[in-house]
XYZ file of C-alpha atoms in Angstrom:
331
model
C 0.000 0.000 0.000
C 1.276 3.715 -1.158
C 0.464 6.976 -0.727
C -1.464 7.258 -4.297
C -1.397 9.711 -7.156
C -3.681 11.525 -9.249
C -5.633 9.926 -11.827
C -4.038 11.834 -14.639
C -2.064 15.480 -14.404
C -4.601 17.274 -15.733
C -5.512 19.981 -12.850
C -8.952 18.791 -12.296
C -7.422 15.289 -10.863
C -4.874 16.738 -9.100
C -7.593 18.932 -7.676
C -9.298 16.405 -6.633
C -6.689 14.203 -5.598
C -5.285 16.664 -3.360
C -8.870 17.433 -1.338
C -8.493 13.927 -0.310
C -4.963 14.085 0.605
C -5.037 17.431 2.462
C -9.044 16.778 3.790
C -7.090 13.858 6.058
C -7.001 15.034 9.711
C -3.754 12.801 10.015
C -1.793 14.996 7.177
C -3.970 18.192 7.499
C -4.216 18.626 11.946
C -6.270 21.285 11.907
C -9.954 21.215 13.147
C -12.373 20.245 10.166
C -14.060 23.483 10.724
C -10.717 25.759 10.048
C -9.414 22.607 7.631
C -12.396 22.527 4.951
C -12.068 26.367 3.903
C -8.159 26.084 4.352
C -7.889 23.338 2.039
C -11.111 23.694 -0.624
C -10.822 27.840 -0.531
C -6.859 28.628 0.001
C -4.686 25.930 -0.809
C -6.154 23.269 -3.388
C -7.033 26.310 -5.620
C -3.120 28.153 -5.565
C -1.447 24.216 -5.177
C -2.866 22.395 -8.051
C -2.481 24.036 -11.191
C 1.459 24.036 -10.107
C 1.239 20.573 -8.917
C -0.454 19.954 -12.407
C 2.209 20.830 -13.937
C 4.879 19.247 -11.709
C 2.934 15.980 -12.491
C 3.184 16.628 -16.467
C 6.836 16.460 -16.278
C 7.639 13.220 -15.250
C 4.146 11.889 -16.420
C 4.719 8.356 -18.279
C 3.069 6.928 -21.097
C 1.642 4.423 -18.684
C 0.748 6.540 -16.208
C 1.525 8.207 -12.765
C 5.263 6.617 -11.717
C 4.196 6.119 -8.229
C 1.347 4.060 -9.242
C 3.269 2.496 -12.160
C 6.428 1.591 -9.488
C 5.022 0.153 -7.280
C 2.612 -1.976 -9.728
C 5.587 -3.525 -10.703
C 7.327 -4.371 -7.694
C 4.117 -5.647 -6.927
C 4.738 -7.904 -10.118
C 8.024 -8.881 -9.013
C 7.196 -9.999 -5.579
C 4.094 -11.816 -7.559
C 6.587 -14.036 -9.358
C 7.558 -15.519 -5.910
C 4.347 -16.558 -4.817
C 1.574 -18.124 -5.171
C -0.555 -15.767 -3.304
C -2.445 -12.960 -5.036
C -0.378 -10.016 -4.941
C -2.589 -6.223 -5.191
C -1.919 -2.691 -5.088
C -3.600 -0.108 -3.027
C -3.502 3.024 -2.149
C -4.145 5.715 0.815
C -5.290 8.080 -1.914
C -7.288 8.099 -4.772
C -7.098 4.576 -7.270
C -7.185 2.008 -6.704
C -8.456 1.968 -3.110
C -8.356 -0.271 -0.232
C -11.645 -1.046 -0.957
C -11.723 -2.023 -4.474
C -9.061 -4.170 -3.968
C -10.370 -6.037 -0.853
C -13.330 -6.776 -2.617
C -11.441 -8.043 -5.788
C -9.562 -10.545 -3.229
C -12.568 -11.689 -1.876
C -14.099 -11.929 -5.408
C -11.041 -14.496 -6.639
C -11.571 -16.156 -2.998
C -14.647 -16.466 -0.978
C -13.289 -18.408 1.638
C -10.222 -15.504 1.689
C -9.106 -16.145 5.894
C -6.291 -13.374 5.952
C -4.648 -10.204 4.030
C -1.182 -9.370 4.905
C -1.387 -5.209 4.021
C 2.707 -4.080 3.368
C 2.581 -0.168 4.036
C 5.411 1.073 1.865
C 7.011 3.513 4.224
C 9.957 2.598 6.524
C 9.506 5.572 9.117
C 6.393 5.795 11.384
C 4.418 9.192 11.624
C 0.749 9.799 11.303
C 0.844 11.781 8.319
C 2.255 8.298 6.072
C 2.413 4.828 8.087
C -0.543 5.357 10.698
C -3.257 7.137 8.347
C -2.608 4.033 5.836
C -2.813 1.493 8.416
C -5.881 3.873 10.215
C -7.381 3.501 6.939
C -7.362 0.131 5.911
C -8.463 -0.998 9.308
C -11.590 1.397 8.922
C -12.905 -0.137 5.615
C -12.347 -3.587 6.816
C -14.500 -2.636 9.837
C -17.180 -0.425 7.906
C -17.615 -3.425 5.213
C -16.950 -6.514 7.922
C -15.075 -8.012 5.580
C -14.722 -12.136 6.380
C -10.755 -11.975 6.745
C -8.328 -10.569 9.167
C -5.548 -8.058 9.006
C -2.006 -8.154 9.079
C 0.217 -5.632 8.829
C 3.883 -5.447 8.218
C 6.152 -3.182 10.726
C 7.790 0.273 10.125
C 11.282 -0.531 9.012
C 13.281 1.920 9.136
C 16.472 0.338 11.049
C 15.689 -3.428 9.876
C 18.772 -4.845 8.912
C 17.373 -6.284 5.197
C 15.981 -2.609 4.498
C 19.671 -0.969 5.368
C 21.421 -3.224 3.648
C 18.973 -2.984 0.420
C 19.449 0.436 0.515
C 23.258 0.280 0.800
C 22.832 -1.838 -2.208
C 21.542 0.498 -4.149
C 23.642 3.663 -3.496
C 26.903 1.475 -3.414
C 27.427 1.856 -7.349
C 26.699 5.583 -7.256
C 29.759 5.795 -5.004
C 32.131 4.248 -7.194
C 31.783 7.091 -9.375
C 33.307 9.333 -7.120
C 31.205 12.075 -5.226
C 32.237 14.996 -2.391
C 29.053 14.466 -0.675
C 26.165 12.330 -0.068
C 22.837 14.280 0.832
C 20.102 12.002 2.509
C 16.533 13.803 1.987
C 13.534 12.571 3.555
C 10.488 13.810 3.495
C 9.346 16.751 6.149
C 6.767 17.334 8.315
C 5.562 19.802 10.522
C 7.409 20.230 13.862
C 4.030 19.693 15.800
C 3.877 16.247 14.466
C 6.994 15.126 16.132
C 5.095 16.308 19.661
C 1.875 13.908 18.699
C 4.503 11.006 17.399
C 6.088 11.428 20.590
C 2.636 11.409 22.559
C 1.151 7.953 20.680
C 4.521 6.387 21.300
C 4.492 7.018 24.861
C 1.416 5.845 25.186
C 2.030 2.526 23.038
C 5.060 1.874 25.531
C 2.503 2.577 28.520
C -0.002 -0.213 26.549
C -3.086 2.021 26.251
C -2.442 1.764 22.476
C -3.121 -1.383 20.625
C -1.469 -0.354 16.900
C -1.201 -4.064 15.452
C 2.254 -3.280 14.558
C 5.611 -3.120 16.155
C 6.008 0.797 17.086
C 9.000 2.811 16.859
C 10.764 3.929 19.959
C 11.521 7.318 18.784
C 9.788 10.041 16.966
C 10.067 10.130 12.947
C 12.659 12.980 13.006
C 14.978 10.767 14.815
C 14.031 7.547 12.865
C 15.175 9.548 9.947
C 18.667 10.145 11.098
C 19.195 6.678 12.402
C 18.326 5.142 9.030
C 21.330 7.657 7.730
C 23.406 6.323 10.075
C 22.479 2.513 9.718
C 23.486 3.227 6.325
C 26.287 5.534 6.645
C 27.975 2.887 8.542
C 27.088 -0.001 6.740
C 28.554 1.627 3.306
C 31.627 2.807 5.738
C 30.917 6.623 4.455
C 33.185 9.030 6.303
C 31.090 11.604 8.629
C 32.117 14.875 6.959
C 31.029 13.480 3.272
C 27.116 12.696 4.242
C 24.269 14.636 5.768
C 20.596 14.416 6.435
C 17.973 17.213 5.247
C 14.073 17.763 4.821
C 11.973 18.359 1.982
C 8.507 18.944 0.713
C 7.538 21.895 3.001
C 3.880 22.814 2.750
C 3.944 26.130 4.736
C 0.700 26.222 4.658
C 0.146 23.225 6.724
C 2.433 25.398 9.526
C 5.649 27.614 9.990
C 7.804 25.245 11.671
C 8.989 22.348 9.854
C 11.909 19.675 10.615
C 15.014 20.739 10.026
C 17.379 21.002 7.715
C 15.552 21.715 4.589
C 16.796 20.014 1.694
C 15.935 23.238 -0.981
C 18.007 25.926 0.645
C 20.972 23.515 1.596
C 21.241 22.530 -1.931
C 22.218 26.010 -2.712
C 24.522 26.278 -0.163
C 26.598 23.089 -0.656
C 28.582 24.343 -3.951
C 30.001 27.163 -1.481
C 31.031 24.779 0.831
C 33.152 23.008 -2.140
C 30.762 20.549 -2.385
C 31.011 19.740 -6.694
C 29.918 16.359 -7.037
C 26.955 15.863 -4.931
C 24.518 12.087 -4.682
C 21.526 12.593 -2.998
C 19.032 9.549 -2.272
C 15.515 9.926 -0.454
C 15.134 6.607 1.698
C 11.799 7.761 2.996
C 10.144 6.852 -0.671
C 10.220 3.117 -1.615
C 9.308 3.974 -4.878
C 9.980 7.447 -7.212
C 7.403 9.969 -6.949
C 6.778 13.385 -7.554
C 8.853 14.206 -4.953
C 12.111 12.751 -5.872
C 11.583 12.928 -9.612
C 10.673 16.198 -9.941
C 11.319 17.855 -7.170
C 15.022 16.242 -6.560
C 16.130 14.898 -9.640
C 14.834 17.953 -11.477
C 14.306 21.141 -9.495
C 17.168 20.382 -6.982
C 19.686 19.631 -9.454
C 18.918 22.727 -11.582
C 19.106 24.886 -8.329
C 22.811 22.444 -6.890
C 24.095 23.164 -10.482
C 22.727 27.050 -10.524
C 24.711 27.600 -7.622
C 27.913 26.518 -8.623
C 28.105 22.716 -8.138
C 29.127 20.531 -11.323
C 26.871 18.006 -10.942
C 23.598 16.292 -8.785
C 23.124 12.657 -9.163
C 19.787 11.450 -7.977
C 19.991 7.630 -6.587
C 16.815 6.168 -7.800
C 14.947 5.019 -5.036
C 14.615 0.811 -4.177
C 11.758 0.191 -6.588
C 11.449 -2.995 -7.693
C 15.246 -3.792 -7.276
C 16.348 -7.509 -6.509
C 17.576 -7.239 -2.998
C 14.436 -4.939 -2.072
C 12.126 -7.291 -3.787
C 13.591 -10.703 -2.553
C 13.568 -8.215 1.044
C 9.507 -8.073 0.689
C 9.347 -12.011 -0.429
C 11.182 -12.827 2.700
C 9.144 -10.285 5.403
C 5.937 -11.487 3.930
C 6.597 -15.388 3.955
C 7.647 -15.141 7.780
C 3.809 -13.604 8.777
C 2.520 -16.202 7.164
């Protein structure tokens, strides 16, 4: 399961497709009654004939790459079993819903669904609202089977080292620094992390998953350092940064941010710079054009000689025979 994509870049889909996204008390905190006018009347008018754009330019002949991507790691892990193997997503097609019911369809007597939320870090804005979600519309339709749900993953020693995997050819080519960018959040979000941990350690929260000890902020940084160590990269030639501010969503976001520090690094003597967004399983808007795009024009504008995006894990081997292996052990 993934965070979901419009149905096409045109701006009425991406209109609608961000009402849902921004409309979810999870992503969007605000009351409903200071949320609806702030989303339908403010941002969703301003946001999506840019993010219309945005979409257009990495648009594929096959459709939205998010959706596409993870279809066909969802193919790859398919190969492997015997098991039906779906696609959902949090937002927009195809939905929870449709595919539960397309399960159930192919299988009557259907006894369990194993639901693989494809983010490694925990928050509520990503992780929680999918698993919130799914859990709702198998309650709401009292659907026959039961739930399972894979883990956060963030320092799991098959996720760092698929991850190594992929970046370790990038630094063969030489590089003067490595810039980790995950997505950002509001600062408030780390306080209401914090507060649903605490209270999953005190047991008055029953999650169905294995929660994090620490906040999403610091999950972040320990996945860069999981890694960091694992690929033996020296501390001065990697660092950790934030993107995807909404400021409308609030003032204070998790720092660094990724956009201003790209401009910076060339003055530093940074010339070669990799940068890889672990927080994405599979390339997006935000990495494709936002990263591989808009952050390398701005790195290269500023003096550095070259960005090189790191594609995220996809449907790579080790990630893929990574899922195979996580999924046959709940079974």
């Amino acid at each position: 399961m993934n965070l979901g994509s419009p149905d096409s870049p045109e701006v009425k889909d991406v209109r609608r497709y961000l009402n849902e996204f921004l409309m979810d008390s999870r992503v969007l905190d605000f009351p409903a009654v200071f949320r609806f006018p702030l989303v339908r009347g403010i941002i969703t008018p301003f946001r999506a004939p840019n993010s219309a754009k945005a979409y257009s330019k990495v648009w594929r002949k096959d459709g939205s790459p998010l959706i596409v991507l993870t279809r066909q790691l969802a193919d790859a892990v398919q190969q492997q079993f015997d098991y039906p193997v779906r696609t959902a997503m949090r937002y927009g097609n195809p939905s929870p819903r449709k595919v539960f019911d397309e399960l159930l369809q192919a299988d009557p007597g259907l006894k369990e669904v194993i639901l693989f939320p494809l983010y490694p870090h925990y928050t509520m804005s990503s992780y929680e609202t999918a698993v919130a979600y799914a859990r709702a519309i198998h309650k709401k339709y009292k659907y026959p089977f039961s739930l399972k749900f894979v883990s956060p993953f963030y320092n799991h020693p098959d996720y760092i080292a698929a991850l190594a995997a992929r970046i370790a050819p990038y630094l063969e080519q030489g590089y003067d620094k490595i810039l980790f960018s995950y997505h950002g959040l509001p600062e408030r979000h780390m306080r209401k992390d914090d507060e649903t941990i605490s209270r999953y350690q005190n047991g008055a929260k029953d999650t169905g998953f294995v929660m994090p000890a620490i906040n999403y902020q610091k999950q972040c940084h320990e996945t860069t350092r999981l890694v960091a160590e694992k690929l033996s990269l020296p501390e001065n030639r990697y660092e950790t940064t934030f993107q995807s501010r909404l400021k409308q969503a609030g003032n204070e976001w998790i720092k660094p941010y990724t956009a201003p520090r790209l401009e910076t690094l060339p003055a530093d003597g940074v010339k070669k710079l990799l940068v890889v967004c672990p927080a994405f399983i599979n390339d997006c808007l935000e990495t494709l054009e936002e990263i591989a795009m808009e952050g390398k024009h701005a790195f290269e504008s500023a003096g550095g000689e070259e960005l090189v995006y790191i594609p995220c894990l996809n449907d790579s081997k080790p990630w893929t025979d990574t899922v195979v292996a996580w999924v046959k052990a709940m079974l």
